[in-house]
PDB file of C-alpha atoms in Angstrom:
ATOM      1  CA  MET A   1     104.328 120.882  78.065  1.00  0.00           C
ATOM      2  CA  GLN A   2     107.990 121.578  78.607  1.00  0.00           C
ATOM      3  CA  ILE A   3     107.600 125.131  77.280  1.00  0.00           C
ATOM      4  CA  THR A   4     104.448 126.069  79.221  1.00  0.00           C
ATOM      5  CA  GLY A   5     105.048 124.126  82.421  1.00  0.00           C
ATOM      6  CA  LEU A   6     101.456 122.862  82.252  1.00  0.00           C
ATOM      7  CA  SER A   7     100.516 119.255  82.936  1.00  0.00           C
ATOM      8  CA  LYS A   8      99.050 117.202  80.101  1.00  0.00           C
ATOM      9  CA  GLU A   9      95.539 117.659  81.538  1.00  0.00           C
ATOM     10  CA  ALA A  10      95.972 121.425  82.009  1.00  0.00           C
ATOM     11  CA  LEU A  11      97.356 121.735  78.485  1.00  0.00           C
ATOM     12  CA  LYS A  12      94.249 120.031  77.067  1.00  0.00           C
ATOM     13  CA  LEU A  13      92.044 122.485  78.983  1.00  0.00           C
ATOM     14  CA  ALA A  14      94.106 125.447  77.765  1.00  0.00           C
ATOM     15  CA  GLN A  15      93.575 124.321  74.172  1.00  0.00           C
ATOM     16  CA  GLN A  16      89.803 124.569  74.703  1.00  0.00           C
ATOM     17  CA  ARG A  17      89.892 128.302  75.479  1.00  0.00           C
ATOM     18  CA  MET A  18      87.647 130.211  73.117  1.00  0.00           C
ATOM     19  CA  PHE A  19      89.212 133.661  73.106  1.00  0.00           C
ATOM     20  CA  THR A  20      92.953 133.269  73.497  1.00  0.00           C
ATOM     21  CA  GLU A  21      95.790 131.739  71.579  1.00  0.00           C
ATOM     22  CA  THR A  22      99.183 130.739  72.885  1.00  0.00           C
ATOM     23  CA  TYR A  23     102.275 131.744  70.933  1.00  0.00           C
ATOM     24  CA  PHE A  24     105.816 130.715  71.618  1.00  0.00           C
ATOM     25  CA  PHE A  25     108.626 133.191  70.991  1.00  0.00           C
ATOM     26  CA  SER A  26     111.868 131.385  70.317  1.00  0.00           C
ATOM     27  CA  ASP A  27     113.798 134.662  70.534  1.00  0.00           C
ATOM     28  CA  GLN A  28     114.373 135.129  74.272  1.00  0.00           C
ATOM     29  CA  LYS A  29     115.545 138.708  73.658  1.00  0.00           C
ATOM     30  CA  ILE A  30     111.988 139.879  72.996  1.00  0.00           C
ATOM     31  CA  SER A  31     110.827 142.012  75.918  1.00  0.00           C
ATOM     32  CA  LEU A  32     107.337 142.949  77.042  1.00  0.00           C
ATOM     33  CA  LYS A  33     108.185 146.574  76.257  1.00  0.00           C
ATOM     34  CA  SER A  34     109.170 145.746  72.657  1.00  0.00           C
ATOM     35  CA  ILE A  35     105.941 143.770  72.198  1.00  0.00           C
ATOM     36  CA  ASN A  36     103.889 146.683  73.562  1.00  0.00           C
ATOM     37  CA  ASP A  37     105.718 149.168  71.340  1.00  0.00           C
ATOM     38  CA  LYS A  38     104.500 147.210  68.324  1.00  0.00           C
ATOM     39  CA  LEU A  39     100.987 146.668  69.699  1.00  0.00           C
ATOM     40  CA  THR A  40     100.387 150.384  70.346  1.00  0.00           C
ATOM     41  CA  ARG A  41      99.422 151.071  66.734  1.00  0.00           C
ATOM     42  CA  LEU A  42      96.779 148.329  67.017  1.00  0.00           C
ATOM     43  CA  ASN A  43      95.274 149.796  70.220  1.00  0.00           C
ATOM     44  CA  ALA A  44      96.394 146.641  72.006  1.00  0.00           C
ATOM     45  CA  VAL A  45      98.513 145.936  75.046  1.00  0.00           C
ATOM     46  CA  ALA A  46     100.385 142.919  76.394  1.00  0.00           C
ATOM     47  CA  VAL A  47     100.226 142.230  80.136  1.00  0.00           C
ATOM     48  CA  GLN A  48     102.286 139.666  82.020  1.00  0.00           C
ATOM     49  CA  GLY A  49     100.188 137.059  83.816  1.00  0.00           C
ATOM     50  CA  SER A  50     101.432 134.435  86.243  1.00  0.00           C
ATOM     51  CA  ARG A  51     102.622 132.185  83.396  1.00  0.00           C
ATOM     52  CA  PHE A  52     101.837 133.854  80.087  1.00  0.00           C
ATOM     53  CA  ILE A  53     101.506 137.210  78.393  1.00  0.00           C
ATOM     54  CA  THR A  54      97.936 138.233  77.579  1.00  0.00           C
ATOM     55  CA  VAL A  55      97.282 140.502  74.601  1.00  0.00           C
ATOM     56  CA  SER A  56      94.030 142.443  74.468  1.00  0.00           C
ATOM     57  CA  HIS A  57      92.540 145.801  73.514  1.00  0.00           C
ATOM     58  CA  LYS A  58      94.139 148.583  75.542  1.00  0.00           C
ATOM     59  CA  LEU A  59      90.833 149.310  77.320  1.00  0.00           C
ATOM     60  CA  ALA A  60      90.094 145.673  78.134  1.00  0.00           C
ATOM     61  CA  SER A  61      91.065 144.534  81.600  1.00  0.00           C
ATOM     62  CA  LYS A  62      89.770 142.421  84.418  1.00  0.00           C
ATOM     63  CA  GLY A  63      89.214 145.615  86.385  1.00  0.00           C
ATOM     64  CA  ASN A  64      87.048 147.169  83.657  1.00  0.00           C
ATOM     65  CA  ALA A  65      85.031 143.953  83.377  1.00  0.00           C
ATOM     66  CA  ILE A  66      84.408 143.785  87.124  1.00  0.00           C
ATOM     67  CA  ARG A  67      83.476 147.495  87.278  1.00  0.00           C
ATOM     68  CA  TYR A  68      81.011 147.048  84.406  1.00  0.00           C
ATOM     69  CA  TYR A  69      79.445 143.982  86.014  1.00  0.00           C
ATOM     70  CA  LEU A  70      79.172 145.501  89.499  1.00  0.00           C
ATOM     71  CA  ASN A  71      77.673 148.695  88.059  1.00  0.00           C
ATOM     72  CA  SER A  72      75.049 146.605  86.275  1.00  0.00           C
ATOM     73  CA  LEU A  73      74.049 145.087  89.618  1.00  0.00           C
ATOM     74  CA  GLN A  74      73.638 148.503  91.268  1.00  0.00           C
ATOM     75  CA  ASP A  75      70.370 148.945  89.378  1.00  0.00           C
ATOM     76  CA  ASP A  76      68.938 146.111  91.460  1.00  0.00           C
ATOM     77  CA  LYS A  77      69.808 147.957  94.710  1.00  0.00           C
ATOM     78  CA  LEU A  78      71.609 144.897  96.027  1.00  0.00           C
ATOM     79  CA  ASP A  79      74.038 145.021  98.923  1.00  0.00           C
ATOM     80  CA  ILE A  80      77.017 143.410  97.244  1.00  0.00           C
ATOM     81  CA  ARG A  81      80.283 142.405  98.821  1.00  0.00           C
ATOM     82  CA  SER A  82      82.798 141.720  96.060  1.00  0.00           C
ATOM     83  CA  TYR A  83      86.071 139.819  96.120  1.00  0.00           C
ATOM     84  CA  SER A  84      88.922 139.369  93.666  1.00  0.00           C
ATOM     85  CA  VAL A  85      91.729 136.831  93.764  1.00  0.00           C
ATOM     86  CA  GLY A  86      94.745 136.929  91.476  1.00  0.00           C
ATOM     87  CA  ASP A  87      98.353 135.920  91.130  1.00  0.00           C
ATOM     88  CA  GLY A  88      99.778 137.988  88.271  1.00  0.00           C
ATOM     89  CA  LYS A  89     100.269 141.543  87.059  1.00  0.00           C
ATOM     90  CA  ASN A  90      97.280 141.114  84.757  1.00  0.00           C
ATOM     91  CA  ASP A  91      95.146 140.858  87.917  1.00  0.00           C
ATOM     92  CA  TYR A  92      96.185 144.211  89.449  1.00  0.00           C
ATOM     93  CA  SER A  93      93.466 146.176  87.657  1.00  0.00           C
ATOM     94  CA  MET A  94      90.676 144.258  89.380  1.00  0.00           C
ATOM     95  CA  PHE A  95      92.002 144.780  92.892  1.00  0.00           C
ATOM     96  CA  GLY A  96      90.799 148.370  93.082  1.00  0.00           C
ATOM     97  CA  GLU A  97      87.339 147.441  91.819  1.00  0.00           C
ATOM     98  CA  THR A  98      86.270 144.978  94.500  1.00  0.00           C
ATOM     99  CA  ASN A  99      85.661 145.424  98.223  1.00  0.00           C
ATOM    100  CA  TYR A 100      88.344 142.890  99.113  1.00  0.00           C
ATOM    101  CA  SER A 101      91.250 141.603  97.062  1.00  0.00           C
ATOM    102  CA  TYR A 102      93.731 138.818  97.585  1.00  0.00           C
ATOM    103  CA  PHE A 103      97.051 138.577  95.783  1.00  0.00           C
ATOM    104  CA  LEU A 104      98.522 135.077  95.814  1.00  0.00           C
ATOM    105  CA  THR A 105     102.315 135.022  95.832  1.00  0.00           C
ATOM    106  CA  ASP A 106     105.284 133.122  97.157  1.00  0.00           C
ATOM    107  CA  ASN A 107     107.119 136.448  97.578  1.00  0.00           C
ATOM    108  CA  ILE A 108     106.078 137.656 101.026  1.00  0.00           C
ATOM    109  CA  SER A 109     107.901 140.977 100.575  1.00  0.00           C
ATOM    110  CA  VAL A 110     105.444 142.103  97.859  1.00  0.00           C
ATOM    111  CA  THR A 111     103.433 145.224  98.643  1.00  0.00           C
ATOM    112  CA  LEU A 112     100.449 146.561  96.741  1.00  0.00           C
ATOM    113  CA  GLN A 113      99.100 150.096  97.004  1.00  0.00           C
ATOM    114  CA  THR A 114      95.434 149.121  96.673  1.00  0.00           C
ATOM    115  CA  PRO A 115      93.259 149.451  99.815  1.00  0.00           C
ATOM    116  CA  ASN A 116      91.797 146.201 101.197  1.00  0.00           C
ATOM    117  CA  THR A 117      94.247 144.072  99.221  1.00  0.00           C
ATOM    118  CA  TYR A 118      95.810 141.251 101.168  1.00  0.00           C
ATOM    119  CA  ILE A 119      98.919 139.273 100.326  1.00  0.00           C
ATOM    120  CA  VAL A 120      98.351 135.518 100.632  1.00  0.00           C
ATOM    121  CA  ASN A 121     101.043 132.855 100.657  1.00  0.00           C
ATOM    122  CA  PRO A 122     101.390 130.430  98.934  1.00  0.00           C
ATOM    123  CA  LYS A 123     100.683 131.120  95.296  1.00  0.00           C
ATOM    124  CA  GLY A 124      98.558 128.592  93.418  1.00  0.00           C
ATOM    125  CA  PRO A 125      95.748 126.272  94.450  1.00  0.00           C
ATOM    126  CA  LEU A 126      96.724 126.165  98.146  1.00  0.00           C
ATOM    127  CA  GLY A 127      96.591 129.958  98.374  1.00  0.00           C
ATOM    128  CA  PHE A 128      93.250 130.025  96.570  1.00  0.00           C
ATOM    129  CA  ILE A 129      91.842 127.442  98.992  1.00  0.00           C
ATOM    130  CA  LYS A 130      93.088 129.550 101.918  1.00  0.00           C
ATOM    131  CA  VAL A 131      91.249 132.621 100.550  1.00  0.00           C
ATOM    132  CA  CYS A 132      88.033 130.648  99.943  1.00  0.00           C
ATOM    133  CA  LYS A 133      88.090 129.304 103.500  1.00  0.00           C
ATOM    134  CA  LYS A 134      88.590 132.829 104.866  1.00  0.00           C
ATOM    135  CA  ILE A 135      85.628 134.181 102.873  1.00  0.00           C
ATOM    136  CA  ILE A 136      83.394 131.275 103.924  1.00  0.00           C
ATOM    137  CA  GLU A 137      84.343 131.768 107.588  1.00  0.00           C
ATOM    138  CA  GLU A 138      83.502 135.463 107.293  1.00  0.00           C
ATOM    139  CA  PHE A 139      80.058 134.706 105.859  1.00  0.00           C
ATOM    140  CA  GLU A 140      79.352 132.079 108.502  1.00  0.00           C
ATOM    141  CA  SER A 141      80.329 134.452 111.316  1.00  0.00           C
ATOM    142  CA  ARG A 142      77.697 136.970 110.143  1.00  0.00           C
ATOM    143  CA  LYS A 143      74.829 134.495 110.588  1.00  0.00           C
TER     144      LYS A 143
END
């Protein structure tokens, strides 16, 4: 708990994840660049999230997943309004794939180059609640 910063309850939930493993590097001199240099030969990449580094195939990203899913819905000729909410660098790829994106941060000087991406303060659950309320209000105003 001391290493991850997670509560006991959150740590138990993290241990139930099916597709990720958490590793602790005791050598603080290891950089994200040095990890990625080694992962290149495996067609993998490490991306910094809000708390952890995620390692995946170099073509796997939240953005690719959202694009694939939204394209699959186009066959149904649905009018879809899509939203993405994130708080780490591993979320950037999805921001360009949805109609509206919200980046949760405590750093109000952050700027993102993606159209229709809004900076929301604060980071964490309170920021997420703020975004959900905004989306709900928007839907209710269209009635």
